[in-house]
Coordinates of C-alpha atoms in Angstrom, one line a residue:
M1 CA -51.5 -11.7 -23.5
K2 CA -48.5 -14.1 -23.6
L3 CA -45.7 -13.5 -24.4
T4 CA -42.1 -16.2 -24.6
G5 CA -40.2 -16.1 -21.8
A6 CA -37.1 -14.5 -23.6
Q7 CA -40.1 -11.4 -24.3
I8 CA -41.1 -11.5 -20.5
L9 CA -37.4 -11.1 -20.2
C10 CA -36.6 -8.5 -22.3
E11 CA -40.0 -6.5 -20.7
S12 CA -38.8 -7.1 -16.8
L13 CA -35.4 -5.0 -17.7
I14 CA -37.1 -1.9 -19.0
K15 CA -39.2 -2.5 -16.4
E16 CA -36.1 -2.1 -14.4
K17 CA -34.9 0.6 -16.6
V18 CA -32.0 -1.2 -17.7
E19 CA -30.8 0.6 -20.5
V20 CA -27.1 -1.1 -21.0
M21 CA -26.7 -4.7 -21.7
F22 CA -23.0 -5.9 -21.6
G23 CA -22.5 -10.0 -23.2
V24 CA -21.6 -12.3 -25.6
P25 CA -24.1 -14.4 -27.3
G26 CA -24.2 -18.3 -27.6
G27 CA -26.5 -21.2 -28.1
A28 CA -28.2 -22.0 -24.8
V29 CA -29.2 -17.9 -24.5
L30 CA -29.7 -16.8 -28.3
P31 CA -33.7 -17.2 -27.8
F32 CA -33.1 -14.4 -25.7
Y33 CA -30.5 -12.4 -28.8
D34 CA -33.0 -13.4 -31.0
A35 CA -35.5 -11.7 -29.3
M36 CA -34.1 -8.0 -28.3
P37 CA -34.6 -6.5 -32.1
Q38 CA -38.0 -5.9 -30.7
Y39 CA -37.0 -3.9 -28.0
P40 CA -34.8 -1.1 -29.2
Q41 CA -34.8 0.5 -25.6
L42 CA -32.6 -2.5 -24.9
R43 CA -28.3 -1.3 -26.3
H44 CA -26.2 -4.5 -26.3
I45 CA -22.6 -4.0 -26.0
L46 CA -20.8 -6.8 -27.3
V47 CA -17.9 -7.2 -25.6
R48 CA -15.1 -10.5 -26.1
H49 CA -15.0 -12.4 -23.2
E50 CA -17.0 -12.8 -21.0
Q51 CA -15.3 -11.8 -18.6
G52 CA -15.5 -8.2 -19.8
A53 CA -19.1 -8.2 -19.5
A54 CA -19.4 -8.9 -15.8
H55 CA -16.4 -6.8 -15.5
A56 CA -18.2 -4.1 -17.7
A57 CA -21.1 -4.6 -15.9
D58 CA -19.5 -3.9 -12.4
G59 CA -17.6 0.0 -14.1
Y60 CA -21.3 1.1 -15.2
A61 CA -23.1 0.3 -11.5
R62 CA -20.1 1.8 -9.7
A63 CA -19.9 5.2 -11.6
L64 CA -23.2 5.6 -11.8
G65 CA -24.9 3.3 -8.7
R66 CA -27.2 1.5 -10.9
V67 CA -27.2 -2.6 -11.5
G68 CA -24.8 -4.0 -14.6
V69 CA -26.3 -5.6 -15.9
C70 CA -24.1 -8.2 -18.0
V71 CA -25.4 -11.7 -20.1
A72 CA -23.0 -15.1 -21.3
T73 CA -24.4 -17.8 -22.8
S74 CA -23.8 -21.6 -21.0
G75 CA -21.4 -23.6 -19.5
P76 CA -17.5 -21.7 -21.0
G77 CA -19.6 -17.8 -20.9
A78 CA -21.3 -18.6 -17.7
T79 CA -17.8 -20.1 -15.8
N80 CA -16.4 -16.6 -17.9
L81 CA -18.0 -14.9 -15.9
V82 CA -17.2 -15.8 -12.3
T83 CA -14.1 -13.9 -12.4
G84 CA -15.8 -10.5 -12.3
I85 CA -18.7 -12.2 -10.1
A86 CA -16.7 -12.6 -7.3
A87 CA -14.8 -8.6 -7.6
A88 CA -18.9 -7.4 -7.9
H89 CA -19.1 -9.4 -4.7
L90 CA -15.9 -8.1 -2.7
D91 CA -16.5 -4.4 -3.7
S92 CA -20.2 -4.2 -2.9
S93 CA -21.0 -3.8 -6.5
P94 CA -24.9 -4.3 -7.7
V95 CA -24.8 -7.1 -10.9
V96 CA -26.6 -8.8 -12.5
A97 CA -25.9 -11.4 -14.5
I98 CA -28.0 -13.6 -17.0
T99 CA -26.8 -16.7 -17.5
G100 CA -28.3 -19.3 -20.8
Q101 CA -28.9 -23.0 -19.0
V102 CA -29.1 -26.0 -21.4
A103 CA -32.4 -27.1 -21.4
R104 CA -34.5 -28.4 -19.4
P105 CA -34.4 -32.2 -20.2
F106 CA -31.3 -32.4 -20.0
I107 CA -30.0 -30.8 -17.1
G108 CA -27.6 -33.2 -15.3
K109 CA -27.1 -34.9 -18.2
D110 CA -23.5 -33.1 -18.7
A111 CA -25.7 -32.4 -22.2
F112 CA -22.8 -29.9 -24.6
Q113 CA -21.9 -26.9 -22.5
E114 CA -24.1 -27.7 -19.6
I115 CA -22.4 -26.7 -16.0
D116 CA -23.8 -25.8 -13.0
I117 CA -23.3 -22.7 -12.2
T118 CA -25.7 -21.7 -9.5
G119 CA -23.8 -24.0 -7.3
I120 CA -20.4 -22.4 -9.0
T121 CA -22.0 -18.6 -7.9
L122 CA -23.5 -19.5 -4.4
P123 CA -20.2 -18.3 -2.3
I124 CA -19.5 -15.5 -4.4
T125 CA -23.5 -13.5 -4.9
K126 CA -26.0 -12.3 -2.9
H127 CA -27.9 -14.9 -4.3
N128 CA -28.5 -16.9 -7.0
Y129 CA -31.4 -18.5 -9.5
L130 CA -32.9 -21.1 -11.9
V131 CA -35.4 -20.6 -13.5
M132 CA -37.7 -23.2 -14.8
R133 CA -41.3 -22.0 -16.0
A134 CA -41.1 -18.6 -17.9
E135 CA -44.2 -17.4 -15.6
D136 CA -41.4 -17.6 -13.0
L137 CA -39.1 -15.1 -14.6
A138 CA -40.9 -11.8 -14.3
T139 CA -40.9 -12.4 -10.4
V140 CA -37.4 -13.6 -10.1
V141 CA -35.8 -10.4 -12.8
K142 CA -37.9 -8.0 -9.3
E143 CA -36.8 -10.0 -6.6
A144 CA -33.1 -9.6 -8.3
F145 CA -32.6 -6.4 -9.1
H146 CA -34.4 -5.8 -5.5
I147 CA -31.3 -7.8 -4.1
A148 CA -28.7 -6.7 -6.1
R149 CA -29.2 -3.7 -5.0
E150 CA -31.2 -3.1 -1.4
G151 CA -29.1 -3.0 1.8
R152 CA -24.7 -3.9 1.2
P153 CA -25.3 -4.4 -2.9
G154 CA -23.8 -7.0 -4.8
P155 CA -23.9 -9.5 -7.7
V156 CA -27.5 -12.1 -8.5
L157 CA -27.1 -14.2 -10.8
I158 CA -30.5 -15.3 -13.1
D159 CA -30.1 -18.7 -14.6
I160 CA -32.8 -19.8 -17.3
P161 CA -32.5 -22.9 -19.7
R162 CA -32.6 -22.9 -23.6
D163 CA -36.6 -24.1 -23.9
V164 CA -37.4 -21.0 -20.5
F165 CA -36.5 -18.4 -22.9
I166 CA -39.1 -20.1 -26.4
E167 CA -41.7 -21.0 -23.1
E168 CA -44.7 -19.3 -23.4
A169 CA -46.7 -17.3 -20.0
E170 CA -48.6 -14.6 -19.1
F171 CA -46.5 -11.4 -18.5
R172 CA -47.7 -10.2 -15.1
Y173 CA -45.5 -7.8 -13.6
P174 CA -45.3 -7.7 -9.6
D175 CA -45.5 -3.9 -7.9
R176 CA -43.2 -5.2 -5.3
V177 CA -41.1 -7.2 -4.1
N178 CA -42.5 -9.9 -0.8
L179 CA -39.0 -11.5 0.2
R180 CA -38.5 -13.1 4.4
G181 CA -35.6 -12.1 5.9
R182 CA -34.5 -8.8 3.8
R183 CA -35.0 -5.8 5.2
P184 CA -32.2 -4.4 6.0
T185 CA -31.7 -1.5 8.7
L186 CA -31.4 1.8 7.5
N187 CA -31.4 3.8 10.7
G188 CA -29.0 3.1 13.6
H189 CA -29.9 2.1 17.4
P190 CA -30.7 5.3 19.2
A191 CA -28.3 3.6 22.0
Q192 CA -25.5 3.0 20.0
V193 CA -26.0 6.4 18.4
K194 CA -25.3 7.7 21.6
K195 CA -23.3 6.0 23.4
A196 CA -20.7 7.0 19.8
A197 CA -21.2 10.3 19.5
K198 CA -20.1 10.4 24.0
L199 CA -17.3 9.0 22.0
I200 CA -16.1 11.3 20.1
N201 CA -16.7 14.6 21.6
E202 CA -14.3 13.2 24.8
A203 CA -12.0 12.3 22.7
K204 CA -8.6 14.2 22.8
R205 CA -8.2 12.1 19.1
P206 CA -10.3 10.7 16.9
L207 CA -9.9 10.0 13.9
I208 CA -12.3 8.9 10.6
I209 CA -11.5 5.9 8.6
A210 CA -13.9 6.2 5.1
G211 CA -14.7 3.0 2.7
R212 CA -17.1 2.9 -0.1
G213 CA -20.0 2.4 2.0
V214 CA -19.8 6.0 2.1
I215 CA -20.4 6.1 -2.1
I216 CA -22.7 3.5 -2.3
S217 CA -24.3 5.7 0.9
G218 CA -24.3 9.1 -1.2
A219 CA -23.3 9.9 1.8
F220 CA -20.8 12.9 1.0
A221 CA -22.4 16.1 2.9
Q222 CA -22.1 13.8 6.0
L223 CA -18.9 13.0 5.7
K224 CA -17.5 16.2 5.8
E225 CA -20.7 17.8 8.1
L226 CA -19.1 15.2 11.2
A227 CA -15.7 15.8 10.7
E228 CA -15.6 19.6 10.1
K229 CA -18.2 19.5 13.2
G230 CA -16.0 17.0 15.9
Q231 CA -12.6 18.8 14.0
I232 CA -11.5 15.0 12.9
P233 CA -8.8 14.1 9.9
V234 CA -10.0 11.5 7.8
V235 CA -8.4 8.9 6.5
T236 CA -9.6 6.1 3.6
T237 CA -9.3 2.8 2.4
L238 CA -8.5 2.7 -1.2
L239 CA -12.5 2.5 -2.1
G240 CA -12.9 4.7 -0.3
I241 CA -11.2 7.4 -2.2
G242 CA -13.4 10.2 -3.8
S243 CA -15.7 9.6 -0.7
F244 CA -14.0 13.1 1.5
P245 CA -12.6 15.8 -0.7
E246 CA -8.3 15.3 -0.6
S247 CA -8.0 18.7 -0.5
H248 CA -9.8 19.3 2.3
V249 CA -8.3 20.8 5.1
L250 CA -9.3 17.2 7.3
S251 CA -7.8 15.0 4.4
F252 CA -4.8 12.8 4.7
G253 CA -5.1 10.2 2.2
M254 CA -5.4 6.9 2.3
L255 CA -3.9 4.6 5.1
G256 CA -3.3 0.9 4.8
M257 CA -0.6 -1.6 3.5
H258 CA 0.8 0.9 0.8
G259 CA -1.3 4.2 2.1
M260 CA 0.5 7.5 2.9
A261 CA 3.3 7.3 5.9
Y262 CA 1.0 10.3 7.6
A263 CA -2.2 8.2 8.1
N264 CA -1.1 5.0 9.0
M265 CA 0.7 7.2 11.9
A266 CA -2.3 9.1 12.3
V267 CA -4.3 5.2 13.3
N268 CA -1.7 3.9 15.5
A269 CA -2.4 7.9 17.7
A270 CA -5.6 7.6 17.0
D271 CA -7.7 7.4 20.5
L272 CA -10.6 6.3 19.0
I273 CA -11.2 5.2 15.1
I274 CA -15.0 5.6 13.4
A275 CA -14.9 3.4 11.0
I276 CA -17.4 4.4 8.3
G277 CA -19.1 2.2 5.5
M278 CA -15.1 0.1 5.6
R279 CA -14.4 -3.6 6.4
F280 CA -10.9 -3.9 8.2
D281 CA -9.8 -5.8 5.3
D282 CA -6.8 -7.0 5.7
R283 CA -4.7 -4.4 3.0
A284 CA -5.7 -1.9 6.0
T285 CA -5.5 -2.8 9.2
A286 CA -2.4 -5.0 8.5
K287 CA -1.8 -6.6 11.3
V288 CA -4.4 -6.8 13.4
S289 CA -3.0 -7.2 16.8
G290 CA -0.8 -3.8 16.2
F291 CA -4.0 -1.9 15.3
A292 CA -4.8 0.9 16.2
P293 CA -3.1 -0.3 19.5
H294 CA -4.4 2.9 22.0
A295 CA -8.3 3.0 20.1
Q296 CA -11.6 2.1 20.7
V297 CA -13.6 1.3 17.6
V298 CA -17.3 3.2 16.5
H299 CA -18.3 0.7 13.9
I300 CA -21.6 1.8 11.7
D301 CA -21.8 -0.7 9.2
I302 CA -24.9 -2.1 7.1
D303 CA -23.9 -5.2 7.0
P304 CA -24.0 -6.8 10.0
A305 CA -21.3 -9.6 9.4
E306 CA -18.6 -7.1 8.7
I307 CA -18.7 -5.7 12.6
G308 CA -16.5 -7.0 14.6
K309 CA -15.4 -9.3 12.1
N310 CA -11.7 -8.4 11.8
V311 CA -11.6 -5.6 14.6
R312 CA -12.5 -5.4 18.7
V313 CA -15.4 -3.0 17.5
D314 CA -16.7 -0.9 21.6
V315 CA -20.1 1.0 19.1
P316 CA -21.0 -1.7 16.6
I317 CA -23.4 0.7 14.8
V318 CA -25.5 -1.0 11.7
G319 CA -26.8 0.7 9.3
D320 CA -27.4 3.1 5.9
V321 CA -23.8 5.7 6.6
A322 CA -25.9 8.7 5.0
H323 CA -29.1 7.5 8.0
V324 CA -26.6 7.0 10.9
L325 CA -24.3 10.3 10.1
K326 CA -27.5 12.3 10.0
A327 CA -28.5 10.8 13.4
L328 CA -24.8 11.1 14.6
N329 CA -24.8 14.5 13.8
E330 CA -27.4 16.2 15.6
Q331 CA -25.3 14.7 19.2
V332 CA -21.5 15.7 18.1
A333 CA -20.4 19.0 20.2
P334 CA -18.7 21.3 17.6
Q335 CA -14.8 20.7 18.9
N336 CA -11.8 22.3 18.6
R337 CA -8.7 19.8 18.1
V338 CA -6.6 22.2 15.7
E339 CA -3.1 20.5 18.0
W340 CA -4.7 17.2 17.4
V341 CA -5.2 18.0 13.2
S342 CA -1.6 19.7 13.4
Q343 CA 0.4 16.5 14.4
I344 CA -0.5 15.4 11.4
E345 CA 0.5 18.2 9.6
E346 CA 4.0 17.9 11.2
W347 CA 4.3 13.6 10.7
R348 CA 3.6 14.9 6.6
R349 CA 5.9 17.8 6.1
E350 CA 8.5 14.7 8.1
H351 CA 7.0 11.7 6.1
P352 CA 5.7 13.1 2.7
S353 CA 4.9 10.3 0.9
T354 CA 2.7 11.8 -2.9
I355 CA 6.3 13.3 -3.6
I356 CA 8.1 12.8 -6.7
R357 CA 12.4 12.6 -6.9
E358 CA 13.6 15.3 -9.4
T359 CA 15.1 12.4 -12.3
E360 CA 15.1 13.3 -15.5
S361 CA 14.3 10.0 -16.5
L362 CA 10.8 8.8 -16.8
L363 CA 8.6 7.5 -13.7
P364 CA 5.3 6.5 -13.4
Q365 CA 4.4 8.7 -10.7
Y366 CA 5.4 12.0 -13.2
V367 CA 2.1 10.4 -15.4
I368 CA -0.5 9.3 -13.5
R369 CA -0.2 13.2 -11.5
Q370 CA 0.7 14.8 -15.0
I371 CA -3.3 13.5 -16.0
Y372 CA -4.2 14.9 -13.0
E373 CA -2.9 18.5 -13.2
I374 CA -4.1 18.1 -18.0
T375 CA -7.4 17.2 -16.3
Q376 CA -7.7 19.1 -13.3
G377 CA -8.6 16.6 -11.4
N378 CA -12.4 16.8 -13.8
A379 CA -12.2 13.1 -14.6
I380 CA -12.9 9.7 -13.9
I381 CA -10.3 7.1 -12.8
V382 CA -10.5 3.2 -13.4
T383 CA -7.9 1.3 -12.9
G384 CA -6.4 -2.4 -12.5
V385 CA -4.1 -4.0 -9.9
G386 CA -0.7 -3.6 -8.9
Q387 CA 2.0 -0.7 -9.1
H388 CA -0.6 1.6 -11.2
Q389 CA -3.0 1.2 -9.3
M390 CA -1.2 2.4 -6.2
W391 CA -0.2 4.8 -7.8
S392 CA -3.2 5.5 -9.5
A393 CA -4.0 6.6 -5.7
H394 CA -1.1 8.4 -4.3
H395 CA -0.6 10.6 -7.4
F396 CA -3.8 12.2 -8.6
Q397 CA -5.8 14.1 -6.1
Y398 CA -9.5 12.9 -5.6
D399 CA -11.9 15.7 -4.9
R400 CA -14.6 15.0 -7.2
P401 CA -17.1 11.4 -5.6
N402 CA -17.4 8.9 -7.1
S403 CA -14.5 9.7 -9.3
L404 CA -11.9 7.1 -8.5
I405 CA -12.9 2.7 -9.9
S406 CA -10.2 0.3 -9.2
A407 CA -9.9 -3.2 -8.2
G408 CA -10.2 -3.8 -4.8
G409 CA -11.6 -7.0 -2.7
L410 CA -10.7 -9.7 -4.6
G411 CA -7.7 -7.6 -7.3
P412 CA -8.3 -8.8 -10.5
M413 CA -5.9 -8.0 -13.2
G414 CA -7.9 -7.2 -16.4
F415 CA -10.3 -5.2 -14.4
E416 CA -9.6 -1.7 -15.8
L417 CA -10.6 -1.8 -19.7
P418 CA -13.3 -3.5 -19.5
A419 CA -14.8 -1.5 -16.2
A420 CA -13.5 1.5 -18.0
I421 CA -15.9 0.6 -21.0
G422 CA -18.8 0.4 -18.9
A423 CA -17.6 4.1 -16.5
K424 CA -17.7 5.1 -20.8
V425 CA -20.7 4.2 -21.0
A426 CA -22.8 4.7 -17.3
R427 CA -21.4 8.8 -18.5
P428 CA -20.4 9.6 -21.6
E429 CA -20.2 13.1 -20.3
E430 CA -17.2 12.1 -18.5
T431 CA -13.9 12.0 -18.8
V432 CA -12.5 9.2 -18.3
W433 CA -9.1 7.1 -17.8
C434 CA -8.3 3.9 -18.6
I435 CA -4.8 3.4 -15.9
A436 CA -3.6 0.4 -16.7
G437 CA -0.7 -2.4 -16.4
D438 CA 1.5 -4.2 -19.0
G439 CA 0.8 -7.1 -17.1
G440 CA -3.0 -6.4 -16.7
F441 CA -3.7 -5.1 -20.1
Q442 CA -2.4 -8.2 -22.4
M443 CA -5.0 -10.3 -20.3
T444 CA -8.4 -8.5 -21.7
I445 CA -6.4 -6.2 -24.4
Q446 CA -9.3 -8.1 -26.5
E447 CA -11.6 -5.7 -25.2
L448 CA -10.3 -2.8 -27.6
A449 CA -12.6 -4.4 -29.8
T450 CA -15.5 -3.1 -27.7
V451 CA -13.1 0.3 -27.8
A452 CA -13.3 0.0 -31.5
Q453 CA -16.8 -0.6 -32.0
E454 CA -19.0 1.3 -30.0
N455 CA -16.6 4.1 -29.9
V456 CA -16.0 4.5 -26.4
T457 CA -14.3 7.9 -25.9
L458 CA -11.6 5.8 -23.6
K459 CA -8.3 7.5 -22.7
I460 CA -6.2 4.6 -22.3
A461 CA -3.1 5.0 -20.5
I462 CA -0.5 2.2 -20.4
I463 CA 2.2 2.0 -17.9
N464 CA 4.7 0.2 -19.0
N465 CA 7.2 -1.2 -16.6
R466 CA 7.6 -4.7 -18.7
F467 CA 7.8 -6.7 -15.5
L468 CA 4.5 -7.8 -13.6
G469 CA 5.1 -4.6 -11.4
M470 CA 4.1 -5.8 -7.6
V471 CA 5.4 -9.1 -7.7
R472 CA 8.9 -8.2 -9.2
Q473 CA 8.5 -6.0 -6.2
W474 CA 7.5 -8.2 -4.3
Q475 CA 11.0 -10.7 -5.3
Q476 CA 12.9 -7.7 -5.1
L477 CA 12.4 -6.9 -1.6
F478 CA 11.4 -10.3 0.1
Y479 CA 13.1 -13.2 -2.7
Q480 CA 16.7 -11.5 -3.2
R481 CA 15.2 -9.9 -6.9
R482 CA 15.3 -13.4 -7.6
Y483 CA 13.5 -12.1 -11.2
V484 CA 11.2 -15.7 -11.1
A485 CA 8.1 -15.1 -13.7
T486 CA 7.4 -11.8 -13.4
P487 CA 9.5 -10.3 -17.1
L488 CA 7.2 -9.7 -19.4
A489 CA 7.4 -9.4 -23.2
G490 CA 4.3 -7.3 -24.5
P491 CA 3.5 -6.7 -28.8
D492 CA 3.5 -3.3 -29.8
F493 CA 0.4 -1.9 -28.0
V494 CA 0.5 1.1 -31.0
K495 CA 0.3 -0.7 -33.4
V496 CA -2.2 -3.3 -31.2
A497 CA -5.0 0.1 -31.2
E498 CA -3.4 1.8 -34.6
A499 CA -5.1 -2.4 -35.9
Y500 CA -8.0 -1.9 -34.0
G501 CA -8.8 0.7 -35.9
I502 CA -7.5 3.4 -32.4
A503 CA -4.9 6.1 -32.2
A504 CA -1.9 5.7 -30.5
I505 CA 0.8 7.0 -29.1
K506 CA 4.6 5.9 -27.0
V507 CA 5.9 7.9 -24.9
T508 CA 9.9 7.6 -23.9
D509 CA 10.6 10.8 -22.5
R510 CA 10.0 13.0 -19.3
L511 CA 9.6 15.6 -22.0
Q512 CA 6.8 14.0 -24.4
V513 CA 3.8 13.2 -21.6
I514 CA 2.1 16.2 -20.8
P515 CA 2.2 16.9 -24.8
A516 CA 1.2 13.1 -25.8
I517 CA -1.7 13.3 -22.9
Q518 CA -2.6 17.3 -23.8
R519 CA -3.5 15.2 -27.8
A520 CA -5.0 12.5 -25.9
M521 CA -7.8 15.1 -24.4
E522 CA -7.6 16.9 -27.6
H523 CA -8.3 14.1 -30.2
E524 CA -12.6 13.0 -30.2
G525 CA -12.2 9.2 -30.5
P526 CA -10.3 6.7 -28.0
F527 CA -6.9 7.6 -27.1
L528 CA -4.5 4.7 -26.0
I529 CA -0.8 6.5 -24.5
D530 CA 2.2 3.7 -23.8
F531 CA 4.7 5.3 -21.7
V532 CA 8.0 3.2 -21.5
V533 CA 8.6 3.5 -17.4
E534 CA 11.2 3.3 -15.0
P535 CA 11.1 -0.8 -15.3
E536 CA 12.4 -1.0 -11.1
E537 CA 10.2 1.3 -9.7
N538 CA 9.0 0.8 -6.9
V539 CA 5.9 1.9 -4.9
Y540 CA 6.5 3.5 -1.8
P541 CA 5.1 3.8 1.0
M542 CA 5.0 -0.1 2.1
V543 CA 4.0 -2.1 4.8
P544 CA 5.8 -5.4 5.2
P545 CA 4.0 -8.0 5.3
G546 CA 3.4 -9.8 9.2
A547 CA 4.0 -5.4 10.5
A548 CA 1.9 -3.6 12.3
L549 CA 1.0 0.4 10.2
A550 CA 3.4 2.1 12.1
E551 CA 6.5 -0.4 11.2
I552 CA 5.7 1.1 7.4
M553 CA 9.2 1.2 4.5
E554 CA 9.7 4.4 2.6
E555 CA 11.2 5.0 -0.1
P556 CA 15.1 4.7 0.6
R557 CA 17.4 7.4 -0.1
E558 CA 20.7 4.9 -0.9
E559 CA 18.1 3.4 -3.2
V560 CA 16.7 6.6 -5.1
R561 CA 20.3 7.8 -4.9
A562 CA 21.3 4.9 -7.2
R563 CA 18.5 4.4 -9.3

């Protein structure tokens, strides 16, 4: 039986076990939407902006560990996906983006809403396709989902001309893919694993840096076994939060620009760094020449391009984290490193990076801590980028695997609300808290309509300091308090939420915080809280730009007294 290209696409998505898509229809992609009612297995969620579709697909993918799917029409619909695709690319999130394109005879003619989206997205996708024949669609979908998932995950784009959706062809879904050069190395080289084990066994002050690769690989048990067997302290990158339980005696929090002071001090003093599924991003390393000056480096990553790219590596191991750690654990000898662990504990007592000072003011740190206390950590936290992101990393204790979804490499403001929608759709049984800055929230505030229409039972906490907070902090610390274009007017968020039919309250006093969070938790539908917090609160610790990890700024005592 012959099917239209649109029907072939639907059939192929079902074969890939797709259940949900996030998108916005338009002329070039309309034949696909017209076919959807024939396939009730495919749920389509209408977002209000295509950037929201890409972020929602990303949040869905991160929360569930499956490929997220977003859909847009040609031209501006496709270009509106670009920020979300780039975010998925930098954070290794498996997303398939489907875009409509003008009909084949009009390609290259500057037709209405024509854009070369494959050219635009070439640097920010693992691969992309312009499908010129309906008979190729099934194979392309099979390959796209395989590429998005395999090795280091990432986004793939499929661009389909309008007349290809209408064209008929035989539907045969391939059993397997045959892609030359796409066979990622899963098992680390035995000689390298042996070298790494020898270094670990001989080290006096080893330190594990765990990144998002641990989460992607699902290597939670293997990481815990390595840390416990070798008594090796563990710090994480921002996107590695949730890879190792933070209540564990060997957990010492996040390193980096806004990492814990004691985590950065541990990196500075270590004689061996075991980097697992992380890419030595500049926010993690600070000044590279000052990074771990006394340490040899073992780097485990499935992407060979990341090894040696930013930091000199003594023992490179290319492979899937779970596979490599399993082999490594067999060769690592049990150790007693009480003195080294005790030293970092002493630094933690001397530099308590997560202490919240006593004050009558409403501090954002206090809000985050109370969300943790009331949920008892049983929640998925989704953040955007900025101060609220760092406070969420510091003051919510992440003991559950993969419980923080955050905008990492690209750092797009506005990620939090649509990504939280995707996470909640992916895992409806979970409590999902969207923690947003008032600046980022206004960038995708229209997705409240999606929350309302789909009754996505999110809990939303706006950390409202009436500034573009992180930019203001830099202006205060490095630009003599010249607050240019950072004071931020905003709407009454409660009234906006209520206009969409979403329950909401405003909190302006510290005593209102706990009752407000409890009310949100008890409410059966979506709920928004506008926390009007101290406007000029800063995120500490902080490594100044151009400094090394050891040169960390902690909260000045005089600044605390001045408030």
